[in-house]
Coordinates of C-alpha atoms in Angstrom, one line a residue:
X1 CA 11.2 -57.7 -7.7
X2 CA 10.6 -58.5 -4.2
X3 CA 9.6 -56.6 -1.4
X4 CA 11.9 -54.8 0.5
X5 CA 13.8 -55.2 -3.1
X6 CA 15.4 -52.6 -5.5
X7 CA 17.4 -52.3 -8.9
X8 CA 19.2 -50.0 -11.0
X9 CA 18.5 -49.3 -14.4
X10 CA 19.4 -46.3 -16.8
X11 CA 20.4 -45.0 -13.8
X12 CA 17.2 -45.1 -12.0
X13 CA 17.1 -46.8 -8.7
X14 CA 13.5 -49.2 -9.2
X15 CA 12.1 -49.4 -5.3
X16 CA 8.1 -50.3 -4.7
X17 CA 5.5 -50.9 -6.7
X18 CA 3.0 -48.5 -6.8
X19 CA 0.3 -50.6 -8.7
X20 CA -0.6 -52.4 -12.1
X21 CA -3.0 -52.5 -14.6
X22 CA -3.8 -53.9 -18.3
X23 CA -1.3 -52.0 -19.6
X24 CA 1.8 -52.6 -17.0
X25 CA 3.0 -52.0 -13.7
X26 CA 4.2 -48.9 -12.1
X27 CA 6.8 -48.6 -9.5
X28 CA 8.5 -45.5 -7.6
X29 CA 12.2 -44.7 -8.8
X30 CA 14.7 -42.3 -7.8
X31 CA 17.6 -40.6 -10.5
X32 CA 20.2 -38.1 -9.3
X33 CA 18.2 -37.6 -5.9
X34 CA 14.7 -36.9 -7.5
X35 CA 11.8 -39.2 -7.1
X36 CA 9.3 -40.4 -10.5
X37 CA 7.2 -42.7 -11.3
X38 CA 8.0 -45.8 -13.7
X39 CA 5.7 -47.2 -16.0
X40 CA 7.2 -50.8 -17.2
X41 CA 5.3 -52.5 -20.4
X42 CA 5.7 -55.1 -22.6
X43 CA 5.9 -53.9 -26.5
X44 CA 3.8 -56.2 -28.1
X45 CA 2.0 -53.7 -30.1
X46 CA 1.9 -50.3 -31.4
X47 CA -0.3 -49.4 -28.8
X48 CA 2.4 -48.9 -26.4
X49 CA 4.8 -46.6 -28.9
X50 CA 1.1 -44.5 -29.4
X51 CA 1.2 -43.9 -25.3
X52 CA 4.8 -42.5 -25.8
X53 CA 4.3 -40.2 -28.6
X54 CA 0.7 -39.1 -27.4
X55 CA 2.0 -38.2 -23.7
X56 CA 5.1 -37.0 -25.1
X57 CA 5.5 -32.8 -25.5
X58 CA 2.6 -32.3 -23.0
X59 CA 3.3 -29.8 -20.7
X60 CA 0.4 -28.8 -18.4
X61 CA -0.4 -28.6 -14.9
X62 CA -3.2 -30.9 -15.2
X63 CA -1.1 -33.4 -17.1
X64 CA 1.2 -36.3 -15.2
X65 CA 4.3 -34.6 -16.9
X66 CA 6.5 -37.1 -19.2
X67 CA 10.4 -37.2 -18.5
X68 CA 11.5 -40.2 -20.0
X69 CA 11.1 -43.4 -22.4
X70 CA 13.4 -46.3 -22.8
X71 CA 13.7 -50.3 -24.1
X72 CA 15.4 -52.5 -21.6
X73 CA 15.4 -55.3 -20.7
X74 CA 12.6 -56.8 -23.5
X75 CA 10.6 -54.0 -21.7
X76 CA 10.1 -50.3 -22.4
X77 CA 10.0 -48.1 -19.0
X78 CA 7.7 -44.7 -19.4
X79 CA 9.5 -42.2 -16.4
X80 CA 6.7 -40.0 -15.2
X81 CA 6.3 -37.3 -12.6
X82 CA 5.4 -38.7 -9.4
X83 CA 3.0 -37.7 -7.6
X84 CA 2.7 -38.2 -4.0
X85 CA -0.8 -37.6 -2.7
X86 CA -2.6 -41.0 -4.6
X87 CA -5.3 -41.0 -6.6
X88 CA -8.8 -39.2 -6.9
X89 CA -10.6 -42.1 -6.2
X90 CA -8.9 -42.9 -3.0
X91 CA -9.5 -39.4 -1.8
X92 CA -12.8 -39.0 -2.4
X93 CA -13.8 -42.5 -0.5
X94 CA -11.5 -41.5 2.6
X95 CA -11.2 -37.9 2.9
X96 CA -15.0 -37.3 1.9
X97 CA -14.4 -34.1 0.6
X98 CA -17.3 -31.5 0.6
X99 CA -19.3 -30.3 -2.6
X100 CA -16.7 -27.1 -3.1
X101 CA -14.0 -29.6 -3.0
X102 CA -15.4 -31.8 -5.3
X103 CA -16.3 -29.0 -7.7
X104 CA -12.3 -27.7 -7.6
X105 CA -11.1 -31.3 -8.1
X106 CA -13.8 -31.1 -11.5
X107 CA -12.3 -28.0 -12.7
X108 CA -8.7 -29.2 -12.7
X109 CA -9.4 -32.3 -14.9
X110 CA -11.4 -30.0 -17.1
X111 CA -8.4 -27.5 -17.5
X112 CA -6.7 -30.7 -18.0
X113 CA -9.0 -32.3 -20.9
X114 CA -9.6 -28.9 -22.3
X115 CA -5.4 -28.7 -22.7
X116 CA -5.0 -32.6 -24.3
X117 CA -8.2 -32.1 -26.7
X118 CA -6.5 -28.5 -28.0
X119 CA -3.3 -30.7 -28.5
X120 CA -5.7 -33.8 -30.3
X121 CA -5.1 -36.0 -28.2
X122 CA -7.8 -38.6 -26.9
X123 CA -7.0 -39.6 -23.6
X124 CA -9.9 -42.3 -23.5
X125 CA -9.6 -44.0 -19.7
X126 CA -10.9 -41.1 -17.8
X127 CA -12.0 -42.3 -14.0
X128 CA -10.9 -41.6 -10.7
X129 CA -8.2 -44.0 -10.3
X130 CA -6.5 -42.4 -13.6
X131 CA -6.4 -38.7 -12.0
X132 CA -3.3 -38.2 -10.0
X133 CA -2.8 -35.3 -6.6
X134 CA 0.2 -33.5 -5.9
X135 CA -1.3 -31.5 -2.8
X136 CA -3.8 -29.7 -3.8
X137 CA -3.2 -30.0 -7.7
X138 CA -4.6 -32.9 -9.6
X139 CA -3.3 -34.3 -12.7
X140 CA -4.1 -36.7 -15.6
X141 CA -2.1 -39.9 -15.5
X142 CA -2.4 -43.0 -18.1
X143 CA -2.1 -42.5 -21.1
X144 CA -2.3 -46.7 -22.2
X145 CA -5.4 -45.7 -24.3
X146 CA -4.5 -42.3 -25.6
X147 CA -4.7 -41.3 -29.3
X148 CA -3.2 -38.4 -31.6
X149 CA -6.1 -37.4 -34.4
X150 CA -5.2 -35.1 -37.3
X151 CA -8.1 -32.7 -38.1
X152 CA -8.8 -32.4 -41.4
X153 CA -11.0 -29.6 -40.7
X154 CA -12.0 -27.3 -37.6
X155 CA -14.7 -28.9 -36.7
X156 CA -15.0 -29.6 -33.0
X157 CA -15.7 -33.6 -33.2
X158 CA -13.3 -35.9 -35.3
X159 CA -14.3 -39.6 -36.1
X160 CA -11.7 -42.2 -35.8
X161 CA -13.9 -44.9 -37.6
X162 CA -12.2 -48.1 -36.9
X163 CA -9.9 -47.4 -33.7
X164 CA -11.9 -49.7 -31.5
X165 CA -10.7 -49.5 -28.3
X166 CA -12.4 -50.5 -24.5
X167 CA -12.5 -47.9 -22.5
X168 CA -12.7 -48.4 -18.0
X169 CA -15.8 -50.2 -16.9
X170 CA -18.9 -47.3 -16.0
X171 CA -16.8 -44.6 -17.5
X172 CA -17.2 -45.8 -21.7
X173 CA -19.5 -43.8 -23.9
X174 CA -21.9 -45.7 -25.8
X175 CA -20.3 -45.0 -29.4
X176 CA -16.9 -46.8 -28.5
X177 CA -18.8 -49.9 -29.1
X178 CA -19.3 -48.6 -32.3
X179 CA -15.7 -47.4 -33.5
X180 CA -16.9 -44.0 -32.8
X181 CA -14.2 -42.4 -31.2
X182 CA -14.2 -38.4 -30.6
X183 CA -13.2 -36.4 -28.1
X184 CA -17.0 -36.3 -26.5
X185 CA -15.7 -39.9 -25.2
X186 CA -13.7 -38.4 -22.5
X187 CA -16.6 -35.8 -22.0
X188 CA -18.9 -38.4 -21.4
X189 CA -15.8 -40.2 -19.1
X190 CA -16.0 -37.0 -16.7
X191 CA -19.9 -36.5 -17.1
X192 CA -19.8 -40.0 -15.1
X193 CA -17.1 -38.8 -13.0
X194 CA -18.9 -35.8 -11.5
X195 CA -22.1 -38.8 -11.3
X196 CA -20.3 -41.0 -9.3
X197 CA -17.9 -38.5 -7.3
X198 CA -21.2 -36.9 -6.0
X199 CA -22.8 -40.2 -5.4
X200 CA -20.3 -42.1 -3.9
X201 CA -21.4 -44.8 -5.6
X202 CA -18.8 -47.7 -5.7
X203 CA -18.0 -51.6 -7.2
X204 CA -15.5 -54.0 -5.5
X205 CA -12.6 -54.7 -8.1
X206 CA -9.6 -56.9 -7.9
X207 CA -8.8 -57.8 -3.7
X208 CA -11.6 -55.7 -2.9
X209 CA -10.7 -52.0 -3.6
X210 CA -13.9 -49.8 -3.5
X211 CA -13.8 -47.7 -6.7
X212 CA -16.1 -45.1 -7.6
X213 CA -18.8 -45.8 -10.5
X214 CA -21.7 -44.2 -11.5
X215 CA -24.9 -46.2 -12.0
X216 CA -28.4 -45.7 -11.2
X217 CA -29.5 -47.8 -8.4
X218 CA -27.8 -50.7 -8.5
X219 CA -24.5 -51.6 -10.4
X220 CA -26.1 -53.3 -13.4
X221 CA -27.8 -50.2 -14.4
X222 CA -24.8 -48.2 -16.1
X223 CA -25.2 -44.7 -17.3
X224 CA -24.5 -45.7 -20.9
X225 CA -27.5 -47.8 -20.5
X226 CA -29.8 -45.3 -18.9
X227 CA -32.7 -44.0 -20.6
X228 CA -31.8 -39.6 -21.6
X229 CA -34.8 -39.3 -18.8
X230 CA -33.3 -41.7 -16.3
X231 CA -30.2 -39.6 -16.5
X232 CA -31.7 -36.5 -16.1
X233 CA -33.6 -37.4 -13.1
X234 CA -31.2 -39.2 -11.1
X235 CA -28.8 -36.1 -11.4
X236 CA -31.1 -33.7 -10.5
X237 CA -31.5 -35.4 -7.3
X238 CA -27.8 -35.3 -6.7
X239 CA -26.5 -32.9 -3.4
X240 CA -24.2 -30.3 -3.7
X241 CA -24.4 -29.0 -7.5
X242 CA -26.3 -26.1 -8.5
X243 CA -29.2 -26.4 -11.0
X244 CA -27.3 -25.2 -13.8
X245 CA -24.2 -27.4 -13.3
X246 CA -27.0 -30.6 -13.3
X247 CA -27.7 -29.9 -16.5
X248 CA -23.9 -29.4 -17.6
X249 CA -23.9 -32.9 -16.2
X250 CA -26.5 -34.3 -18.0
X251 CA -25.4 -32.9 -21.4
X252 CA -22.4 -34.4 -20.5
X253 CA -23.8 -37.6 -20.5
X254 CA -25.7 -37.6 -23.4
X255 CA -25.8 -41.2 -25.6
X256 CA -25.5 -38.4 -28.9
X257 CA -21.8 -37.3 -28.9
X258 CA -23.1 -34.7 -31.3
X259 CA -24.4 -32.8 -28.2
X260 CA -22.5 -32.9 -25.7
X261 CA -20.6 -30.0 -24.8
X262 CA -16.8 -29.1 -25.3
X263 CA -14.2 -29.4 -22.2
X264 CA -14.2 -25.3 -22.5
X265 CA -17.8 -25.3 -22.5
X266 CA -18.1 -27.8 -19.6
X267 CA -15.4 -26.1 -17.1
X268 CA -17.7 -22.7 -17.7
X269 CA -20.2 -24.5 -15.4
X270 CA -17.7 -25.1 -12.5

């Protein structure tokens, strides 16, 4: 579809793109003279039916809410919320936000993982660029790497031996690698966040968007490859947290997913 450019289908009216990624593109639609966002994908795998049925039946304000799924086309078209303020990542490198800013922009995506994880799902591709704003509310968006776990037990980890899966560049936990996946993967995911939000630290991707990653430095020198020490000392001389959110951070962080902290036990820090 070509600039300028716009199409009909199920009734929604398909105007610009809004971006693309591994997963698909995303353009802006309008239906019955509300505006959403469309996700289009290719179904070549399960891995796109699992985004459906993990984003579908969230309701949370934290969560990019789910309206719609369809085939057409050869494609299937995800209809989301839209939300009109951009991403985090975007408003951290332009507005600069101050430390009290940056700490309410934390909660909210813990409110937000604290709600997924007490529904099991895995959202797995945590980062900047995958939280949403609509004015002052921020919300989860992205669910290409998102998994439902059923818990055979209470315990507060669940392995998924076997579901491999790369997570964003800066933002994976060291077990992934592994097969490891748990929901302290997306604690380690916003550990990094905080990192890098408070940092501005930032790597030049595709046409030379600045995105925000954490690394100790220099950009070779990843979190998930930092020594526990190296971690712990780099945060502490981070501005704008108090001591005992540093250490929230660090626990965050941790390479043992054993140790690390639950969402409702992280958002008590900020």
């Amino acid at each position: 579809m070509g600039a300028g450019e716009s199409k009909e289908i199920r009734g929604y009216t398909i105007d610009e793109k809004l971006g693309s990624g591994c997963f698909g593109e995303v353009f802006k639609c309008n239906k019955d003279g509300k505006t959403y966002a469309i996700k289009k994908m290719v179904v070549n795998d399960s891995a796109t039916i699992k985004e459906v049925r993990s984003h579908m039946g969230l309701s949370h304000i934290n969560v990019v809410k789910y309206i719609d799924s369809f085939s057409d086309e050869g494609y299937l078209w995800i209809v989301l919320e839209y939300c009109s303020g951009g991403n985090l990542n975007d408003y951290v490198l332009r507005q600069n936000p101050n430390s009290s800013e940056l700490i309410r922009c934390i909660r909210q995506v813990l409110y937000g993982v604290e709600y997924l994880h007490s529904n099991r799902v895995l959202h797995r591709d945590i980062k900047p660029d995958n939280v949403m704003m609509q004015g002052n509310t921020l919300k989860l968006a992205d669910f290409g790497l998102a998994r439902i776990w059923s818990l055979s037990n209470d315990s507060e980890y669940y392995d998924l031996k076997g579901q491999k899966g790369l997570g964003p560049p800066y933002y994976t936990a060291p077990e992934v690698q592994l097969g490891n996946i748990t929901k302290a993967v997306d604690i380690f995911s916003v550990g990094c966040m905080i990192i890098a939000m408070f940092s501005r630290t930032t790597i030049s991707w595709a046409g030379g968007k600045q995105l925000l990653a954490p690394y100790i430095n220099n950009p070779n020198n990843q979190i998930t490859d930092a020594s526990e020490q190296a971690k712990k000392n780099y945060v502490g001389k981070l501005n704008g947290l108090t001591g005992g959110q540093k250490d929230m951070v660090v626990k965050m962080v941790e390479d043992k997913w054993r140790n690390r902290p639950s969402a409702t036990a992280a958002k008590a820090s900020f």
